[in-house]
PDB file of C-alpha atoms in Angstrom:
ATOM      1  CA  UNK A   1       0.006   0.105   0.228  1.00 78.00           C
ATOM      2  CA  UNK A   2       2.813   2.635   0.533  1.00 83.00           C
ATOM      3  CA  UNK A   3       4.451   2.041  -2.715  1.00 82.00           C
ATOM      4  CA  UNK A   4       1.146   2.825  -4.481  1.00 80.00           C
ATOM      5  CA  UNK A   5       0.466   5.904  -2.462  1.00 82.00           C
ATOM      6  CA  UNK A   6       3.812   7.122  -3.185  1.00 83.00           C
ATOM      7  CA  UNK A   7       3.315   6.339  -6.971  1.00 85.00           C
ATOM      8  CA  UNK A   8      -0.034   8.017  -7.093  1.00 86.00           C
ATOM      9  CA  UNK A   9      -1.260   8.378 -10.799  1.00 88.00           C
ATOM     10  CA  UNK A  10       1.890   8.524 -11.911  1.00 87.00           C
ATOM     11  CA  UNK A  11       3.613   5.436 -13.795  1.00 89.00           C
ATOM     12  CA  UNK A  12       5.355   3.220 -11.674  1.00 87.00           C
ATOM     13  CA  UNK A  13       9.035   4.091 -10.993  1.00 87.00           C
ATOM     14  CA  UNK A  14      11.591   2.408  -8.567  1.00 87.00           C
ATOM     15  CA  UNK A  15      11.801   5.784  -6.548  1.00 87.00           C
ATOM     16  CA  UNK A  16       8.086   4.805  -5.684  1.00 84.00           C
ATOM     17  CA  UNK A  17       8.907   1.566  -3.984  1.00 86.00           C
ATOM     18  CA  UNK A  18       8.583   1.194  -0.467  1.00 84.00           C
ATOM     19  CA  UNK A  19       9.629  -1.971   1.356  1.00 78.00           C
ATOM     20  CA  UNK A  20       8.632  -3.059   5.034  1.00 77.00           C
ATOM     21  CA  UNK A  21      11.007  -5.193   6.543  1.00 71.00           C
ATOM     22  CA  UNK A  22       9.270  -8.489   8.350  1.00 66.00           C
ATOM     23  CA  UNK A  23      10.462 -10.373  11.388  1.00 57.00           C
ATOM     24  CA  UNK A  24      10.542 -14.051  10.740  1.00 56.00           C
ATOM     25  CA  UNK A  25       9.278 -15.591  13.629  1.00 60.00           C
ATOM     26  CA  UNK A  26      10.746 -19.144  13.861  1.00 65.00           C
ATOM     27  CA  UNK A  27       8.373 -21.615  15.532  1.00 77.00           C
ATOM     28  CA  UNK A  28       9.108 -22.774  19.136  1.00 90.00           C
ATOM     29  CA  UNK A  29      10.366 -26.373  19.219  1.00 93.00           C
ATOM     30  CA  UNK A  30       9.003 -28.343  22.332  1.00 95.00           C
ATOM     31  CA  UNK A  31      10.748 -31.603  22.776  1.00 96.00           C
ATOM     32  CA  UNK A  32       8.762 -33.490  24.933  1.00 96.00           C
ATOM     33  CA  UNK A  33      11.097 -36.261  26.868  1.00 97.00           C
ATOM     34  CA  UNK A  34       8.600 -38.969  28.228  1.00 95.00           C
ATOM     35  CA  UNK A  35       9.769 -41.622  31.001  1.00 95.00           C
ATOM     36  CA  UNK A  36       7.885 -45.003  30.009  1.00 94.00           C
ATOM     37  CA  UNK A  37       9.901 -47.059  32.405  1.00 92.00           C
ATOM     38  CA  UNK A  38       8.696 -49.373  35.017  1.00 90.00           C
ATOM     39  CA  UNK A  39       8.229 -47.093  38.030  1.00 91.00           C
ATOM     40  CA  UNK A  40       5.942 -44.700  35.757  1.00 92.00           C
ATOM     41  CA  UNK A  41       3.420 -47.910  35.510  1.00 89.00           C
ATOM     42  CA  UNK A  42       2.624 -47.916  39.069  1.00 88.00           C
ATOM     43  CA  UNK A  43      -0.335 -45.786  40.444  1.00 88.00           C
ATOM     44  CA  UNK A  44      -1.349 -44.194  36.952  1.00 89.00           C
ATOM     45  CA  UNK A  45       1.766 -42.098  36.685  1.00 92.00           C
ATOM     46  CA  UNK A  46       2.333 -42.663  33.034  1.00 91.00           C
ATOM     47  CA  UNK A  47      -1.108 -42.275  32.241  1.00 92.00           C
ATOM     48  CA  UNK A  48      -0.969 -38.803  33.908  1.00 94.00           C
ATOM     49  CA  UNK A  49       2.344 -38.258  32.147  1.00 94.00           C
ATOM     50  CA  UNK A  50       0.860 -39.095  28.700  1.00 92.00           C
ATOM     51  CA  UNK A  51      -2.033 -36.765  29.597  1.00 91.00           C
ATOM     52  CA  UNK A  52       0.384 -33.907  29.738  1.00 94.00           C
ATOM     53  CA  UNK A  53       2.404 -34.275  26.991  1.00 93.00           C
ATOM     54  CA  UNK A  54      -0.945 -34.791  25.214  1.00 92.00           C
ATOM     55  CA  UNK A  55      -1.694 -31.376  26.593  1.00 92.00           C
ATOM     56  CA  UNK A  56       1.613 -29.693  25.561  1.00 93.00           C
ATOM     57  CA  UNK A  57       1.022 -30.783  22.133  1.00 93.00           C
ATOM     58  CA  UNK A  58      -2.209 -29.556  21.835  1.00 91.00           C
ATOM     59  CA  UNK A  59      -1.156 -26.229  23.348  1.00 92.00           C
ATOM     60  CA  UNK A  60       1.827 -26.155  20.927  1.00 92.00           C
ATOM     61  CA  UNK A  61      -0.654 -26.531  18.359  1.00 91.00           C
ATOM     62  CA  UNK A  62      -2.908 -23.767  18.836  1.00 91.00           C
ATOM     63  CA  UNK A  63       0.158 -21.343  18.940  1.00 90.00           C
ATOM     64  CA  UNK A  64       2.008 -22.605  15.900  1.00 90.00           C
ATOM     65  CA  UNK A  65       4.787 -24.370  17.399  1.00 93.00           C
ATOM     66  CA  UNK A  66       6.482 -27.516  16.437  1.00 93.00           C
ATOM     67  CA  UNK A  67       7.081 -30.518  19.003  1.00 94.00           C
ATOM     68  CA  UNK A  68       8.673 -33.791  18.720  1.00 94.00           C
ATOM     69  CA  UNK A  69       8.168 -36.503  21.393  1.00 95.00           C
ATOM     70  CA  UNK A  70      11.193 -38.796  22.680  1.00 95.00           C
ATOM     71  CA  UNK A  71      10.529 -41.687  25.127  1.00 94.00           C
ATOM     72  CA  UNK A  72      12.953 -43.861  27.205  1.00 94.00           C
ATOM     73  CA  UNK A  73      12.446 -47.036  29.127  1.00 92.00           C
ATOM     74  CA  UNK A  74      13.182 -50.643  29.530  1.00 87.00           C
ATOM     75  CA  UNK A  75      12.941 -50.503  25.115  1.00 86.00           C
ATOM     76  CA  UNK A  76      15.548 -48.133  25.278  1.00 90.00           C
ATOM     77  CA  UNK A  77      15.122 -44.854  23.649  1.00 94.00           C
ATOM     78  CA  UNK A  78      12.988 -44.190  20.884  1.00 91.00           C
ATOM     79  CA  UNK A  79      11.652 -41.112  18.750  1.00 92.00           C
ATOM     80  CA  UNK A  80       7.847 -41.552  18.396  1.00 91.00           C
ATOM     81  CA  UNK A  81       6.907 -38.039  17.035  1.00 90.00           C
ATOM     82  CA  UNK A  82       9.982 -36.126  14.923  1.00 89.00           C
ATOM     83  CA  UNK A  83      10.680 -32.331  15.166  1.00 90.00           C
ATOM     84  CA  UNK A  84       7.652 -30.833  12.914  1.00 86.00           C
ATOM     85  CA  UNK A  85       4.519 -28.746  13.146  1.00 86.00           C
ATOM     86  CA  UNK A  86       2.463 -29.593  16.254  1.00 85.00           C
ATOM     87  CA  UNK A  87      -0.732 -31.098  15.245  1.00 84.00           C
ATOM     88  CA  UNK A  88      -3.537 -32.605  17.342  1.00 72.00           C
ATOM     89  CA  UNK A  89      -2.916 -36.145  15.393  1.00 71.00           C
ATOM     90  CA  UNK A  90       0.226 -36.132  17.323  1.00 72.00           C
ATOM     91  CA  UNK A  91      -1.711 -37.234  20.355  1.00 70.00           C
ATOM     92  CA  UNK A  92      -2.325 -40.669  18.481  1.00 72.00           C
ATOM     93  CA  UNK A  93       1.542 -41.787  18.945  1.00 74.00           C
ATOM     94  CA  UNK A  94       1.148 -41.390  22.811  1.00 75.00           C
ATOM     95  CA  UNK A  95      -2.021 -43.394  23.228  1.00 74.00           C
ATOM     96  CA  UNK A  96      -0.421 -47.165  22.244  1.00 73.00           C
ATOM     97  CA  UNK A  97       2.800 -46.210  24.276  1.00 76.00           C
ATOM     98  CA  UNK A  98       2.871 -48.812  27.316  1.00 77.00           C
ATOM     99  CA  UNK A  99       5.679 -48.577  30.287  1.00 76.00           C
ATOM    100  CA  UNK A 100       8.458 -51.066  31.698  1.00 78.00           C
ATOM    101  CA  UNK A 101      12.057 -51.639  32.287  1.00 79.00           C
ATOM    102  CA  UNK A 102      14.733 -49.856  33.362  1.00 83.00           C
ATOM    103  CA  UNK A 103      15.341 -45.766  33.029  1.00 85.00           C
ATOM    104  CA  UNK A 104      17.956 -45.025  30.454  1.00 92.00           C
ATOM    105  CA  UNK A 105      17.789 -41.440  31.531  1.00 94.00           C
ATOM    106  CA  UNK A 106      21.259 -40.329  30.733  1.00 94.00           C
ATOM    107  CA  UNK A 107      21.099 -41.949  27.191  1.00 96.00           C
ATOM    108  CA  UNK A 108      17.620 -40.223  26.527  1.00 95.00           C
ATOM    109  CA  UNK A 109      19.075 -36.547  27.407  1.00 95.00           C
ATOM    110  CA  UNK A 110      22.091 -37.235  25.146  1.00 95.00           C
ATOM    111  CA  UNK A 111      19.959 -38.113  22.286  1.00 96.00           C
ATOM    112  CA  UNK A 112      17.633 -34.977  22.941  1.00 95.00           C
ATOM    113  CA  UNK A 113      21.007 -33.151  22.403  1.00 95.00           C
ATOM    114  CA  UNK A 114      21.666 -34.630  19.330  1.00 94.00           C
ATOM    115  CA  UNK A 115      17.544 -34.390  18.482  1.00 93.00           C
ATOM    116  CA  UNK A 116      17.975 -30.572  19.088  1.00 93.00           C
ATOM    117  CA  UNK A 117      21.349 -29.705  17.434  1.00 92.00           C
ATOM    118  CA  UNK A 118      19.813 -31.346  14.175  1.00 90.00           C
ATOM    119  CA  UNK A 119      16.723 -29.410  14.251  1.00 87.00           C
ATOM    120  CA  UNK A 120      18.856 -26.473  14.978  1.00 84.00           C
ATOM    121  CA  UNK A 121      21.172 -27.286  11.977  1.00 85.00           C
ATOM    122  CA  UNK A 122      17.833 -28.131   9.392  1.00 82.00           C
ATOM    123  CA  UNK A 123      15.834 -24.865  10.684  1.00 74.00           C
ATOM    124  CA  UNK A 124      18.311 -22.262  11.961  1.00 68.00           C
ATOM    125  CA  UNK A 125      17.817 -20.730  14.938  1.00 65.00           C
ATOM    126  CA  UNK A 126      14.710 -21.045  17.236  1.00 78.00           C
ATOM    127  CA  UNK A 127      13.661 -21.161  20.848  1.00 89.00           C
ATOM    128  CA  UNK A 128      13.896 -24.553  22.411  1.00 93.00           C
ATOM    129  CA  UNK A 129      12.076 -26.271  25.288  1.00 95.00           C
ATOM    130  CA  UNK A 130      12.964 -29.387  26.886  1.00 97.00           C
ATOM    131  CA  UNK A 131       9.977 -31.058  28.838  1.00 97.00           C
ATOM    132  CA  UNK A 132      11.204 -33.988  31.067  1.00 97.00           C
ATOM    133  CA  UNK A 133       8.217 -35.646  32.090  1.00 97.00           C
ATOM    134  CA  UNK A 134       9.492 -38.286  34.739  1.00 96.00           C
ATOM    135  CA  UNK A 135       9.290 -39.698  38.240  1.00 95.00           C
ATOM    136  CA  UNK A 136      12.843 -39.518  38.835  1.00 93.00           C
ATOM    137  CA  UNK A 137      13.128 -43.181  39.951  1.00 92.00           C
ATOM    138  CA  UNK A 138      16.470 -43.737  38.554  1.00 91.00           C
ATOM    139  CA  UNK A 139      20.103 -44.172  40.545  1.00 88.00           C
ATOM    140  CA  UNK A 140      21.623 -42.257  37.453  1.00 90.00           C
ATOM    141  CA  UNK A 141      22.885 -38.908  37.799  1.00 90.00           C
ATOM    142  CA  UNK A 142      22.222 -36.939  34.687  1.00 92.00           C
ATOM    143  CA  UNK A 143      24.166 -33.830  33.232  1.00 92.00           C
ATOM    144  CA  UNK A 144      21.747 -30.673  31.992  1.00 93.00           C
ATOM    145  CA  UNK A 145      20.809 -30.976  28.600  1.00 92.00           C
ATOM    146  CA  UNK A 146      23.134 -28.745  26.765  1.00 91.00           C
ATOM    147  CA  UNK A 147      21.386 -27.370  23.713  1.00 90.00           C
ATOM    148  CA  UNK A 148      17.775 -26.727  25.100  1.00 91.00           C
ATOM    149  CA  UNK A 149      17.079 -23.210  25.432  1.00 91.00           C
ATOM    150  CA  UNK A 150      14.648 -23.943  28.374  1.00 95.00           C
ATOM    151  CA  UNK A 151      14.426 -27.267  30.796  1.00 97.00           C
ATOM    152  CA  UNK A 152      11.297 -27.612  32.624  1.00 97.00           C
ATOM    153  CA  UNK A 153      11.039 -31.134  34.832  1.00 97.00           C
ATOM    154  CA  UNK A 154       7.624 -32.156  35.346  1.00 97.00           C
ATOM    155  CA  UNK A 155       7.745 -34.456  38.470  1.00 96.00           C
ATOM    156  CA  UNK A 156       5.273 -37.302  38.452  1.00 95.00           C
ATOM    157  CA  UNK A 157       6.832 -38.734  41.612  1.00 92.00           C
ATOM    158  CA  UNK A 158       4.087 -39.420  44.602  1.00 85.00           C
ATOM    159  CA  UNK A 159       4.113 -36.327  46.893  1.00 80.00           C
ATOM    160  CA  UNK A 160       3.784 -38.259  50.050  1.00 78.00           C
ATOM    161  CA  UNK A 161       6.734 -40.697  49.219  1.00 80.00           C
ATOM    162  CA  UNK A 162       8.957 -38.679  47.077  1.00 83.00           C
ATOM    163  CA  UNK A 163      12.520 -39.412  47.058  1.00 86.00           C
ATOM    164  CA  UNK A 164      13.201 -36.153  45.508  1.00 89.00           C
ATOM    165  CA  UNK A 165      15.583 -36.463  42.709  1.00 93.00           C
ATOM    166  CA  UNK A 166      13.470 -34.549  40.078  1.00 95.00           C
ATOM    167  CA  UNK A 167      13.603 -31.406  42.757  1.00 94.00           C
ATOM    168  CA  UNK A 168      17.544 -32.169  43.032  1.00 95.00           C
ATOM    169  CA  UNK A 169      18.140 -32.437  39.538  1.00 96.00           C
ATOM    170  CA  UNK A 170      16.256 -29.280  39.108  1.00 96.00           C
ATOM    171  CA  UNK A 171      18.248 -27.431  41.722  1.00 96.00           C
ATOM    172  CA  UNK A 172      21.765 -28.273  40.231  1.00 95.00           C
ATOM    173  CA  UNK A 173      21.096 -27.778  36.502  1.00 96.00           C
ATOM    174  CA  UNK A 174      19.014 -24.183  37.293  1.00 95.00           C
ATOM    175  CA  UNK A 175      16.076 -25.106  35.444  1.00 96.00           C
ATOM    176  CA  UNK A 176      12.098 -25.184  36.428  1.00 96.00           C
ATOM    177  CA  UNK A 177      10.788 -28.015  38.285  1.00 96.00           C
ATOM    178  CA  UNK A 178       6.496 -28.403  38.435  1.00 95.00           C
ATOM    179  CA  UNK A 179       4.949 -30.839  40.607  1.00 93.00           C
ATOM    180  CA  UNK A 180       2.425 -33.095  38.183  1.00 90.00           C
ATOM    181  CA  UNK A 181      -1.448 -32.116  38.574  1.00 75.00           C
ATOM    182  CA  UNK A 182      -3.450 -35.064  39.797  1.00 59.00           C
ATOM    183  CA  UNK A 183      -7.340 -35.075  38.537  1.00 49.00           C
ATOM    184  CA  UNK A 184      -9.840 -34.286  41.406  1.00 40.00           C
TER     185      UNK A 184
END
């Protein structure tokens, strides 16, 4: 419109052209790292965590962000949903997930850094969030993820008998710690 106003009734010339710089907003990437170990199967923790992951995917879809879903448990570490635009259909990846076995958390966090590195290389710099959904029931002492701009540990341990590992990691890593809310 500014070009047309500058041109007026005259023939279009290069001096009439008006440019407006537009900032390109890169979509935020939410990497959901979901614990599917045996301890998460107890007392409905895995179902609650899957519901939380579903909610994260829905929220990301509403604002046009991207998501990825990385699961870790007795079957190892598996990318269930590669980085891409969040869609409500991504929730379908959560439904069949079961749990069991050990907790390869250190391996999962190393894989998450690799995944974020690839995403940054492919899409350029963007804001990255890593959501660690776990009960913290592991003897591993993992180091903080290096490539996530923001890390949130969502703690699914039982408040009455919590072993406090999620809290300790959050303090050591300098990241946000949230207690998982239980439906009433």
